[in-house]
mmCIF file of C-alpha atoms in Angstrom:
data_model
loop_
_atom_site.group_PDB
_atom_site.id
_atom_site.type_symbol
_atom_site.label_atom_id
_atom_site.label_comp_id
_atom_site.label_asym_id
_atom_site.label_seq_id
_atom_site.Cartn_x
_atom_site.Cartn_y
_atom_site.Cartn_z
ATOM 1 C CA UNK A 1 -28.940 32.822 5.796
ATOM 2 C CA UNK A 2 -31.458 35.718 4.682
ATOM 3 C CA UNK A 3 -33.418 37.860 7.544
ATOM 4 C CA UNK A 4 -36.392 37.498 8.507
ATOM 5 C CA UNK A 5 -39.213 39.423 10.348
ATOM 6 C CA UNK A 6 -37.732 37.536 13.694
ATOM 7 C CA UNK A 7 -34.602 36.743 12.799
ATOM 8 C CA UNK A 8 -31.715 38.582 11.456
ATOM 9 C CA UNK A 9 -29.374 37.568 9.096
ATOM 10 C CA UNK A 10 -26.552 35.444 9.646
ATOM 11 C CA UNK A 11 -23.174 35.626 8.485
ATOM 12 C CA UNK A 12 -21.919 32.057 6.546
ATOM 13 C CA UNK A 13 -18.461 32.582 9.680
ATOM 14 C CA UNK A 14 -18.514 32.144 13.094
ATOM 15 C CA UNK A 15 -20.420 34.961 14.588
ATOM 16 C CA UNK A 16 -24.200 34.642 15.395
ATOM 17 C CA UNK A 17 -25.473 37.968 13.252
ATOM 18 C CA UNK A 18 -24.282 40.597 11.453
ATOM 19 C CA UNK A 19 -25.187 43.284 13.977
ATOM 20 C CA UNK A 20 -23.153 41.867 16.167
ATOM 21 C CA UNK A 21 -19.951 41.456 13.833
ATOM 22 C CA UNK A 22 -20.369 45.023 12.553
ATOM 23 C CA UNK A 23 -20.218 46.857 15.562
ATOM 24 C CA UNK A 24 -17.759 44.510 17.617
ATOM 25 C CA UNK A 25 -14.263 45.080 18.062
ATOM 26 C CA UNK A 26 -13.303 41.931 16.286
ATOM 27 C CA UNK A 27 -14.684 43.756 12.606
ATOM 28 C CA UNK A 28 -13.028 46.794 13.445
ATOM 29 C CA UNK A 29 -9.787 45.573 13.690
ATOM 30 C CA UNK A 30 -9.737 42.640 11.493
ATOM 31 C CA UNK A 31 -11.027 44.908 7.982
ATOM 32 C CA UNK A 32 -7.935 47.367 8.550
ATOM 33 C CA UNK A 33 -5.577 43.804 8.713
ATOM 34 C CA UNK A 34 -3.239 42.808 5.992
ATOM 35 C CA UNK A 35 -3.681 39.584 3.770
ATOM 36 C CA UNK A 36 -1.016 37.877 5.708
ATOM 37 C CA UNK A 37 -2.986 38.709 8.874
ATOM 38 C CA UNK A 38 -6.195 38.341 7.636
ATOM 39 C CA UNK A 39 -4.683 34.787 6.589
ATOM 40 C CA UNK A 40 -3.423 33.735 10.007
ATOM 41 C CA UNK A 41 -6.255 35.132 11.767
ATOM 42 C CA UNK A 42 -8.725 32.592 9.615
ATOM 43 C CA UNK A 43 -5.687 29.716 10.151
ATOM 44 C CA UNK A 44 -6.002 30.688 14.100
ATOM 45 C CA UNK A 45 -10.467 30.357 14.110
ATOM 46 C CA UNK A 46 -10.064 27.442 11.954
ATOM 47 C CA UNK A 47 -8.387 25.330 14.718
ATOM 48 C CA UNK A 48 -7.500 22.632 12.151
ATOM 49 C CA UNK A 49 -4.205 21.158 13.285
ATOM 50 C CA UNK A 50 -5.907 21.072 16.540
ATOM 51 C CA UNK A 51 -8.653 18.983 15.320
ATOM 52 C CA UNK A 52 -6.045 16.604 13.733
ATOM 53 C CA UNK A 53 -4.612 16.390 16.951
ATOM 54 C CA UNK A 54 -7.743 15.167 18.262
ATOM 55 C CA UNK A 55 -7.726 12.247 15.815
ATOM 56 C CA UNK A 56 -3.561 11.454 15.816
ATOM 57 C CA UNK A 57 -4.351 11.140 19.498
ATOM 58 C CA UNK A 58 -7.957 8.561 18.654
ATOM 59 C CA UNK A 59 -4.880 6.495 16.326
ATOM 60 C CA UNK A 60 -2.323 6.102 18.560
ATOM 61 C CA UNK A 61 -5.016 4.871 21.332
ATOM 62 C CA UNK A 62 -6.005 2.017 18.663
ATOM 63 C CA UNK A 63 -2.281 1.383 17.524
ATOM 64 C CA UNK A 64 -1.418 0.796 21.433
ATOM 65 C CA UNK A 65 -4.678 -1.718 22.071
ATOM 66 C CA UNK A 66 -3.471 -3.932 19.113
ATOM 67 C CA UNK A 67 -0.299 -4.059 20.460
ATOM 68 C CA UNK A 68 -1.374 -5.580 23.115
ATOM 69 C CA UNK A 69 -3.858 -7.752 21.589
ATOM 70 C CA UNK A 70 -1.421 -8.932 18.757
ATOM 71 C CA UNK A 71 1.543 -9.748 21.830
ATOM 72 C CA UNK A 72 1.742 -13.724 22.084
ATOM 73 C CA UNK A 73 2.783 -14.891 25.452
ATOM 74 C CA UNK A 74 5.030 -17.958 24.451
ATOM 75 C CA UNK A 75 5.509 -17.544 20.179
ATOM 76 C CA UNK A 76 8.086 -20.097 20.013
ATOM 77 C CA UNK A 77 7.101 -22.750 22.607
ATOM 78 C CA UNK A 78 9.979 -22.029 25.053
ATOM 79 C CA UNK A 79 8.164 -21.854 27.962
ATOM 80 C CA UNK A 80 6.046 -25.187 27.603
ATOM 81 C CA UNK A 81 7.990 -27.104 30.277
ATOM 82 C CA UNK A 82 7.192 -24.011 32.776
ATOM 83 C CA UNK A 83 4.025 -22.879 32.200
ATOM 84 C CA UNK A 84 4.303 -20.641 35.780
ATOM 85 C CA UNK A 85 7.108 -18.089 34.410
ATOM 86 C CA UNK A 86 7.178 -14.617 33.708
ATOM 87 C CA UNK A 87 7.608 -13.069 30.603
ATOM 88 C CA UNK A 88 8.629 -9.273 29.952
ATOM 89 C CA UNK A 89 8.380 -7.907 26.651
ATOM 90 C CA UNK A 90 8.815 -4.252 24.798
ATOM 91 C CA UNK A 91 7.299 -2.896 21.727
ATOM 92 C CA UNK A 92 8.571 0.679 20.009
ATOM 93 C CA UNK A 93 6.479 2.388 17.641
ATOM 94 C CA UNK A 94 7.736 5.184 15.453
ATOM 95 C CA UNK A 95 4.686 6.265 13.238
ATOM 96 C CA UNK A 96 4.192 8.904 10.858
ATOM 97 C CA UNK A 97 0.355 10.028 10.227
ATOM 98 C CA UNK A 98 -0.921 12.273 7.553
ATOM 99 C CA UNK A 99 -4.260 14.190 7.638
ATOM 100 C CA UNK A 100 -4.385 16.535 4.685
ATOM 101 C CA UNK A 101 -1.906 18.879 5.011
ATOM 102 C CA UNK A 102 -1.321 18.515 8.114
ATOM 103 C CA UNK A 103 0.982 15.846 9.649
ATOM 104 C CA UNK A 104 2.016 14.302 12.756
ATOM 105 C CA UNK A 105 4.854 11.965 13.585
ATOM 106 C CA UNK A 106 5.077 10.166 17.307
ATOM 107 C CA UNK A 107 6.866 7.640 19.051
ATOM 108 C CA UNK A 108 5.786 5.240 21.468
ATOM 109 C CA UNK A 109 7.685 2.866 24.111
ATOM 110 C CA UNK A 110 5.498 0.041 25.521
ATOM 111 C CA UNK A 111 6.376 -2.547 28.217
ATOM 112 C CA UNK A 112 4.745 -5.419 29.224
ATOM 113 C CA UNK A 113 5.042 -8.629 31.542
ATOM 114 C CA UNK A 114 2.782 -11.451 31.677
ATOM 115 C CA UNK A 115 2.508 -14.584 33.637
ATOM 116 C CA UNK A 116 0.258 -17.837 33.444
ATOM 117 C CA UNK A 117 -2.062 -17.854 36.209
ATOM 118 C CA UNK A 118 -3.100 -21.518 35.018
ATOM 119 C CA UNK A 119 -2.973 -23.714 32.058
ATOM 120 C CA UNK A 120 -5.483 -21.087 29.978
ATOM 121 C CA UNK A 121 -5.027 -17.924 31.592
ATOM 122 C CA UNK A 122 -2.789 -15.614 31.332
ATOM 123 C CA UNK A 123 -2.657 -12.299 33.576
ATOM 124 C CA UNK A 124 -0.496 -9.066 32.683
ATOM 125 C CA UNK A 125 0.258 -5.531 32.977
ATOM 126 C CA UNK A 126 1.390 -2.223 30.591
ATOM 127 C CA UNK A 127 3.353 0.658 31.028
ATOM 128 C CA UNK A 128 3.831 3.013 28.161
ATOM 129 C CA UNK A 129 5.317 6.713 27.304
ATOM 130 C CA UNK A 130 4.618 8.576 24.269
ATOM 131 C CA UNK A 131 5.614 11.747 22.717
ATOM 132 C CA UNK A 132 3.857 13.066 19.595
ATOM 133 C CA UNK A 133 4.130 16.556 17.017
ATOM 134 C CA UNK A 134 1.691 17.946 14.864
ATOM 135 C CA UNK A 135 3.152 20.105 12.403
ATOM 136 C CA UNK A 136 0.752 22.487 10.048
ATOM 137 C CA UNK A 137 2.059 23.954 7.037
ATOM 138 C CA UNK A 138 5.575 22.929 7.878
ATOM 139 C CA UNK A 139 5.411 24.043 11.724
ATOM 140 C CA UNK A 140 4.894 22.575 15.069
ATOM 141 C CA UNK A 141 1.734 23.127 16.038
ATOM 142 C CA UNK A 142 0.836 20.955 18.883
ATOM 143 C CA UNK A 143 3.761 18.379 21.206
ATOM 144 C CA UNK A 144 2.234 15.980 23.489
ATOM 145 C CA UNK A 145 3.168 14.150 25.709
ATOM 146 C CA UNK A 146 1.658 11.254 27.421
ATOM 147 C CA UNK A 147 1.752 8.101 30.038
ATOM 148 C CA UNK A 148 -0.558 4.705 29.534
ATOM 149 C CA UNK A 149 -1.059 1.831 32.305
ATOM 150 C CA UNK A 150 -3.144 -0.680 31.663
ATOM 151 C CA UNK A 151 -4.313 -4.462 32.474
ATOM 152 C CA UNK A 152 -4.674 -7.163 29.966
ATOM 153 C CA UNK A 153 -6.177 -11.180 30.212
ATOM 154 C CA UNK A 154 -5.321 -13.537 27.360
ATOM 155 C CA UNK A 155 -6.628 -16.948 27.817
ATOM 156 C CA UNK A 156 -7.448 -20.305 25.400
ATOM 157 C CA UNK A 157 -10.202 -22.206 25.597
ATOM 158 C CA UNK A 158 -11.227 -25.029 23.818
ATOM 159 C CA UNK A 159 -10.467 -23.436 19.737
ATOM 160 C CA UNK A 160 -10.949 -19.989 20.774
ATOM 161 C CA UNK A 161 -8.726 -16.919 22.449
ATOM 162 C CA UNK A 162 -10.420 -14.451 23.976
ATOM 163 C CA UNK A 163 -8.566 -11.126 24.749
ATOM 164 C CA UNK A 164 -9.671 -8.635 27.275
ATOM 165 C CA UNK A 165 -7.974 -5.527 28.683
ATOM 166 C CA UNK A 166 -8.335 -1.565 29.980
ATOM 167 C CA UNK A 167 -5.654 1.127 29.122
ATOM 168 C CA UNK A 168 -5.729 4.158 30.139
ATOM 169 C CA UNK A 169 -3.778 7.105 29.084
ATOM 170 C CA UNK A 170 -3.253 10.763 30.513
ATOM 171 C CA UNK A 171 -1.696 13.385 28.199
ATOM 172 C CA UNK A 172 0.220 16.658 28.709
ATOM 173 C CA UNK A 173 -0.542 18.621 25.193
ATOM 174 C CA UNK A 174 0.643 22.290 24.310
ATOM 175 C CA UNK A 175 0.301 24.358 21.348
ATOM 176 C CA UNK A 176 3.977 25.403 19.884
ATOM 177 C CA UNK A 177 2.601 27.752 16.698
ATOM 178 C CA UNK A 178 1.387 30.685 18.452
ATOM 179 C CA UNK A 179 -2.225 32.849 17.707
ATOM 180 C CA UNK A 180 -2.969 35.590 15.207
ATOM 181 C CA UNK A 181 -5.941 37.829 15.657
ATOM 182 C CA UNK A 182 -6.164 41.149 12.858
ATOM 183 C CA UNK A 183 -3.028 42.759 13.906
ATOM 184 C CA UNK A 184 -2.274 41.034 17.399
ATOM 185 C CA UNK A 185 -0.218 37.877 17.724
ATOM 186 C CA UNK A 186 0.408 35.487 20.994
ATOM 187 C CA UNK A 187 3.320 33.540 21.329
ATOM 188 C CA UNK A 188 2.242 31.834 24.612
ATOM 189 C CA UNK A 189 2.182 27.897 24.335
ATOM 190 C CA UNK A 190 -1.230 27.078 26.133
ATOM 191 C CA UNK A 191 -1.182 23.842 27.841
ATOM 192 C CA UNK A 192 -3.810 21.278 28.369
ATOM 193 C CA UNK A 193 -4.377 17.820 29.446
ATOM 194 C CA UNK A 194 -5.875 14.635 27.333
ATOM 195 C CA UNK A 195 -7.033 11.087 28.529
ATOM 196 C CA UNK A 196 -8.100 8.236 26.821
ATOM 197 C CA UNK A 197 -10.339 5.142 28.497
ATOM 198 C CA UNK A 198 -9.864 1.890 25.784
ATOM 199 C CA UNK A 199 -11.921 -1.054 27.079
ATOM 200 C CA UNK A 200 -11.693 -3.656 24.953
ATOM 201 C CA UNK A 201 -12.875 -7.245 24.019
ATOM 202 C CA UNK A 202 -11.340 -9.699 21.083
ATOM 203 C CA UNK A 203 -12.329 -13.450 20.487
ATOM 204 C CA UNK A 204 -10.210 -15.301 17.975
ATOM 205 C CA UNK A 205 -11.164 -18.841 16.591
ATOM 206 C CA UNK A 206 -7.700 -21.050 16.823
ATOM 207 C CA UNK A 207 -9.146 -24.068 14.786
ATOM 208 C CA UNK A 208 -7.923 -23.902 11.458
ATOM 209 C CA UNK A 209 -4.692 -23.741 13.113
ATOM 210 C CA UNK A 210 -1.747 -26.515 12.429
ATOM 211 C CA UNK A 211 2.089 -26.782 13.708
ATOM 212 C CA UNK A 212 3.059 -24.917 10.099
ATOM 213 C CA UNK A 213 -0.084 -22.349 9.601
ATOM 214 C CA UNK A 214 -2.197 -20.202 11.789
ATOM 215 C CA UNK A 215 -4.929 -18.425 10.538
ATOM 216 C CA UNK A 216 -6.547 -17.198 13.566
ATOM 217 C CA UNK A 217 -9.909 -15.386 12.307
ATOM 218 C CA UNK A 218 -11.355 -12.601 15.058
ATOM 219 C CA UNK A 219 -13.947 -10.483 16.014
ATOM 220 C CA UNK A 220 -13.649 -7.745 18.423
ATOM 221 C CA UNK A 221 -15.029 -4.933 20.542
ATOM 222 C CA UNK A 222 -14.019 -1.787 21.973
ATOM 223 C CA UNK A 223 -15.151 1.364 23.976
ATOM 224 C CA UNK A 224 -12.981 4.179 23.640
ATOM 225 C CA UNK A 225 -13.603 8.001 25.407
ATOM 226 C CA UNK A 226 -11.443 10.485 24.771
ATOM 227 C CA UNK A 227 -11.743 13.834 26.991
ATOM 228 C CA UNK A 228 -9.366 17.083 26.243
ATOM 229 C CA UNK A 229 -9.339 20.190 28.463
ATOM 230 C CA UNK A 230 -10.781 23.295 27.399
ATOM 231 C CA UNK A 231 -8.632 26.252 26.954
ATOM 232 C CA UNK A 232 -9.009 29.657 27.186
ATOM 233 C CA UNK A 233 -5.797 32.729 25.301
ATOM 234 C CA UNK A 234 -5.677 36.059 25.431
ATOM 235 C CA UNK A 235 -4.302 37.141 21.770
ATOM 236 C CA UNK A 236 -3.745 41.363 22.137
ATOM 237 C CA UNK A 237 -7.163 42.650 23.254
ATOM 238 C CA UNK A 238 -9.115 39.735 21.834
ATOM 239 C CA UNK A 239 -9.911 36.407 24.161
ATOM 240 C CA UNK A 240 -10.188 33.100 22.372
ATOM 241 C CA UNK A 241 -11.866 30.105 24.355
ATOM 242 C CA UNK A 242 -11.676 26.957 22.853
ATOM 243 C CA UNK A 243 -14.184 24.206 24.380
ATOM 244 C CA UNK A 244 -12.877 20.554 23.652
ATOM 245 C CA UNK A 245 -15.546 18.013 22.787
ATOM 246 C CA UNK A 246 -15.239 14.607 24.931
ATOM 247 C CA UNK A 247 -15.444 11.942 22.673
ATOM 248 C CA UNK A 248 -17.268 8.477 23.171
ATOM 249 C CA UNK A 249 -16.345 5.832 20.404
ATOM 250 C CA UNK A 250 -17.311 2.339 20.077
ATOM 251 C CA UNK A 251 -15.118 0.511 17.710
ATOM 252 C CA UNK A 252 -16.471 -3.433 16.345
ATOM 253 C CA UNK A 253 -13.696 -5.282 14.305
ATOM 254 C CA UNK A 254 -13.020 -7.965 12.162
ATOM 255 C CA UNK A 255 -10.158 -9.502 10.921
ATOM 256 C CA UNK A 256 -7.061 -11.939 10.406
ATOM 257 C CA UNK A 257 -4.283 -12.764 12.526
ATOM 258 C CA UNK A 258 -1.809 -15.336 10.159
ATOM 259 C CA UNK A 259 1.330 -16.655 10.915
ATOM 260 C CA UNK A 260 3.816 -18.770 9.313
ATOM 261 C CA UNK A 261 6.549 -20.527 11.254
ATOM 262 C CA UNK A 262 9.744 -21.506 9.789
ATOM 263 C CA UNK A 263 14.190 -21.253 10.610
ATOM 264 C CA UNK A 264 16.652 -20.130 9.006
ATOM 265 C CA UNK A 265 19.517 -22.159 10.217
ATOM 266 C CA UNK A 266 19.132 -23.277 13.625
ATOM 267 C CA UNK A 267 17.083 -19.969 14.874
ATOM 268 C CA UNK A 268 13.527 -20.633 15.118
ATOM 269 C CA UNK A 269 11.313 -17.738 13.267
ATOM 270 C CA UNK A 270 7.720 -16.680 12.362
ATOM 271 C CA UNK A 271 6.073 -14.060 10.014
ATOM 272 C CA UNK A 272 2.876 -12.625 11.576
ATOM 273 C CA UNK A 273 0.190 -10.285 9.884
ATOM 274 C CA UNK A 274 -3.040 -8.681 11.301
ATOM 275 C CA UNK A 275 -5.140 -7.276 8.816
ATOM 276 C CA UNK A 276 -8.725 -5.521 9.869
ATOM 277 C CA UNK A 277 -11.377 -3.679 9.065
ATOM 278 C CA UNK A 278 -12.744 -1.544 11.864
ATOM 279 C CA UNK A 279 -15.831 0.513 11.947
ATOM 280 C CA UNK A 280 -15.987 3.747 14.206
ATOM 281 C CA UNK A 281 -19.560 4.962 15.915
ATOM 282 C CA UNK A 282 -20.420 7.830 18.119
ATOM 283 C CA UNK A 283 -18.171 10.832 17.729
ATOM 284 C CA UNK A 284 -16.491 9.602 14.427
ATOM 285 C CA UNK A 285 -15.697 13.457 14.065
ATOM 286 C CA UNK A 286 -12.939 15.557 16.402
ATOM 287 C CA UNK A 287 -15.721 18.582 17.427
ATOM 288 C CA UNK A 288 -14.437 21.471 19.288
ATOM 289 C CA UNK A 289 -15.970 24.966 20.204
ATOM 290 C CA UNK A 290 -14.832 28.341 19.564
ATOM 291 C CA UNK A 291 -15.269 31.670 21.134
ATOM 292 C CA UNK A 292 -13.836 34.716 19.855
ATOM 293 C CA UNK A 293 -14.080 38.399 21.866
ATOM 294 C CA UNK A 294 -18.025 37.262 22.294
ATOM 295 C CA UNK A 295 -18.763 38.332 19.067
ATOM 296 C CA UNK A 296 -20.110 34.608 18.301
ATOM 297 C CA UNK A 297 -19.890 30.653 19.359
ATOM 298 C CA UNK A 298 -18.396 28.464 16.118
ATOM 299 C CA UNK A 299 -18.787 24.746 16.522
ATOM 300 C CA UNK A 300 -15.949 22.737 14.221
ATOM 301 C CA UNK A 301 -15.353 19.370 13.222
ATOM 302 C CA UNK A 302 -12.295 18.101 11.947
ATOM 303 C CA UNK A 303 -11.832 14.753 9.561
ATOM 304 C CA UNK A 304 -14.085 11.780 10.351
ATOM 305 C CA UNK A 305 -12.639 8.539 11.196
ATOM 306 C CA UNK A 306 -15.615 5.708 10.283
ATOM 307 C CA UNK A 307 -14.233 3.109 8.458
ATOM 308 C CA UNK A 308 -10.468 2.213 9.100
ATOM 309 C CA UNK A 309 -8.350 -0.858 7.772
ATOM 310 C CA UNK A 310 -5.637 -1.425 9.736
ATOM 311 C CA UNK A 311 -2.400 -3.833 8.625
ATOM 312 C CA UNK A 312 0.572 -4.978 10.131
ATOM 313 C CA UNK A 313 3.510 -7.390 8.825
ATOM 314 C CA UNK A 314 6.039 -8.480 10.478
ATOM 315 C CA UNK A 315 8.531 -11.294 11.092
ATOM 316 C CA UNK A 316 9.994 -12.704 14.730
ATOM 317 C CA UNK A 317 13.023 -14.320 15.879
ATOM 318 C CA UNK A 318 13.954 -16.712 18.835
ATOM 319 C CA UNK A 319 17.281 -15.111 18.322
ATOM 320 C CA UNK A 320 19.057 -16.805 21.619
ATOM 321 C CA UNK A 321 17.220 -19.478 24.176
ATOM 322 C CA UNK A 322 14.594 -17.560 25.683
ATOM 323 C CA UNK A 323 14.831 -13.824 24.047
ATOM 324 C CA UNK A 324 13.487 -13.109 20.852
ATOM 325 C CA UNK A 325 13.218 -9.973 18.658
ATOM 326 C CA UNK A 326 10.785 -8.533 16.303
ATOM 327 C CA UNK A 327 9.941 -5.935 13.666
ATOM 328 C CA UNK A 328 7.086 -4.994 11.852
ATOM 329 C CA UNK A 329 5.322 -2.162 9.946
ATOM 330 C CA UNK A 330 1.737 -1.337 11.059
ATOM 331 C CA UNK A 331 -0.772 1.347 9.034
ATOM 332 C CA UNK A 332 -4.317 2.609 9.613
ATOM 333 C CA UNK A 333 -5.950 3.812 6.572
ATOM 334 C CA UNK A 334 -9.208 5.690 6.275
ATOM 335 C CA UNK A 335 -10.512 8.751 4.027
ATOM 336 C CA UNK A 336 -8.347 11.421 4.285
ATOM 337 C CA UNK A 337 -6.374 9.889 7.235
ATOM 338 C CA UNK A 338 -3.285 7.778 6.949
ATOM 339 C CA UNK A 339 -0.495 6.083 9.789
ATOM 340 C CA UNK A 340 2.477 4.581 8.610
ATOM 341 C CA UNK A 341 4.687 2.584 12.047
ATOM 342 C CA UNK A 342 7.325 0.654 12.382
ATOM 343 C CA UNK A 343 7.577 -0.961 15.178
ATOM 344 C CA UNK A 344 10.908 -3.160 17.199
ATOM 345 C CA UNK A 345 9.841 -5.616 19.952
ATOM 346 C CA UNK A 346 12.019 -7.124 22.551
ATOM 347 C CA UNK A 347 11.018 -10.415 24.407
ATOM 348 C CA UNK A 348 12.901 -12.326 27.157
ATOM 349 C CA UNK A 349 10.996 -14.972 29.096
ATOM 350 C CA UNK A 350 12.492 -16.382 32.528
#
């Protein structure tokens, strides 16, 4: 940006002028660095597997609400002499997500029980643990860690199902790839926390169903708020803060939710599918703040999530009385941002 009579000129980097950069430490050291340096000191302001983080994290938060939503109290029917027992179920998710260059593979363990509070309603509770790692340019960058709990309603109503719930989960996140400024490097892993508030709200419409085809059409609605601690490193001489953006998302969706039931032999099966398209507004973009030595405030964004189809196919088993087994592949697809899951579910009613 050129000077003018009031304001000086800017530098197209971080810093807010060039007076500033030219007479800061932060010049000084970083025009006697090497190209490797001078390379991982632009990889360390540029923050971005930090900012994928941001939206690995956003992912899994809608990968664990469709769970949920897409978890059928009674599949099979077994239960329709009882309505009043209790069901326990289990879903594992092992997903692989791709952002650019950088990538980040997690795995997630949900369980669930459920019980029929009437004829309609159905009332039931989520536990989950995760563990996810963000790897840039072949190395770990970022390992978190995290812990969901959450409430859920399902209920049927004349030719509709209407799907409520809260999850909540709380994160333990730490960087693993260290910090370069010029010539100094930290190797100290800098932790920081991460929660995520889902509220959400789906209505399908069961009429087109029949005893060999379900079709189950849907519309739904979500609130999601992400907040990540701000950090603060010391790298040699040099003090980098990093101030996290809190995110506020509301997510609208519509979709399919088929299934086909058939046996092979005397075991009783189904093949499900969900496919949606979900649109993402608010803070579609991961933004985070950066402070290096004073010399300047830099405000980055990472890789906006707007518009995201989400699939998942997968077939079920009432493999003995009242247990049955599952497994299914689930993706999330939007520009520049991919997640391929498979996921095994457990179910045992009593």
């Amino acid at each position: 940006i050129e000077s003018t009579a009031s304001q000086p000129a800017l530098l197209p980097s971080p810093f807010r002028s060039r007076p500033a950069v030219i007479t800061s430490d932060l010049y000084r050291h970083f025009i006697y660095t090497t190209p490797k340096e001078a390379k991982q000191t632009l990889k360390t302001f540029a923050n971005e597997a930090n900012l994928a983080q941001h939206n690995a994290f956003l992912l899994e938060s809608i990968m664990l609400k469709n769970a949920i939503i897409n978890h059928e109290s009674d599949p099979f029917g077994i239960r329709a002499s009882d309505s009043n027992g209790m069901k326990f179920w289990s879903n594992t998710m092992f997903d692989a997500m791709k952002f650019n260059d950088i990538k980040a593979n997690s795995m997630t363990q949900l369980f669930g029980f459920d019980g029929s509070v009437n004829d309609v309603f159905v009332l039931g509770g989520v536990l989950g643990a995760s563990t996810e790692k963000v790897k840039e340019d072949g190395d770990d960058a970022y390992k978190t860690k995290g812990k969901s709990i959450g409430i859920y309603t399902k209920s049927e109503i004349a030719s509709t199902k209407l799907d409520l719930g809260v999850l909540y989960t709380d994160a333990k996140r730490k960087t693993q790839n260290g910090a370069t400024i010029a010539s100094f490097y930290s190797n100290d892993h800098i932790k920081s926390k991460e929660k995520a508030l889902n509220a959400y709200a789906n209505l399908a419409l069961t009429s087109f169903n029949t005893e060999n085809f379900s079709l189950n059409p849907y519309v739904g609605a979500s609130y999601l708020r992400i907040k990540t601690d701000s950090t603060s490193q010391n790298v040699g001489i040099f003090k980098m803060d990093i101030d996290e953006k809190t995110r506020n998302l509301g997510i609208f969706s519509l979709g399919l939710n088929p299934s086909i039931p058939f046996s092979l032999g005397s075991t009783k099966m189904k093949f499900e599918a969900d496919l949606a398209y979900n649109r993402l507004v608010g803070d579609t973009k991961p933004t985070i703040g950066v402070n290096v030595a004073n010399a300047g405030y830099l405000e980055l964004e990472g890789k906006e999530v707007k518009n995201l189809g989400t699939a998942s196919l997968g077939i079920k088993a009432n493999v003995y009385k009242n247990v049955n087994l599952g497994l299914a592949y689930t993706g999330a697809f939007a520009k520049d941002v991919r997640s391929n899951s498979v996921n095994a579910k457990f179910e045992i009613l009593f």
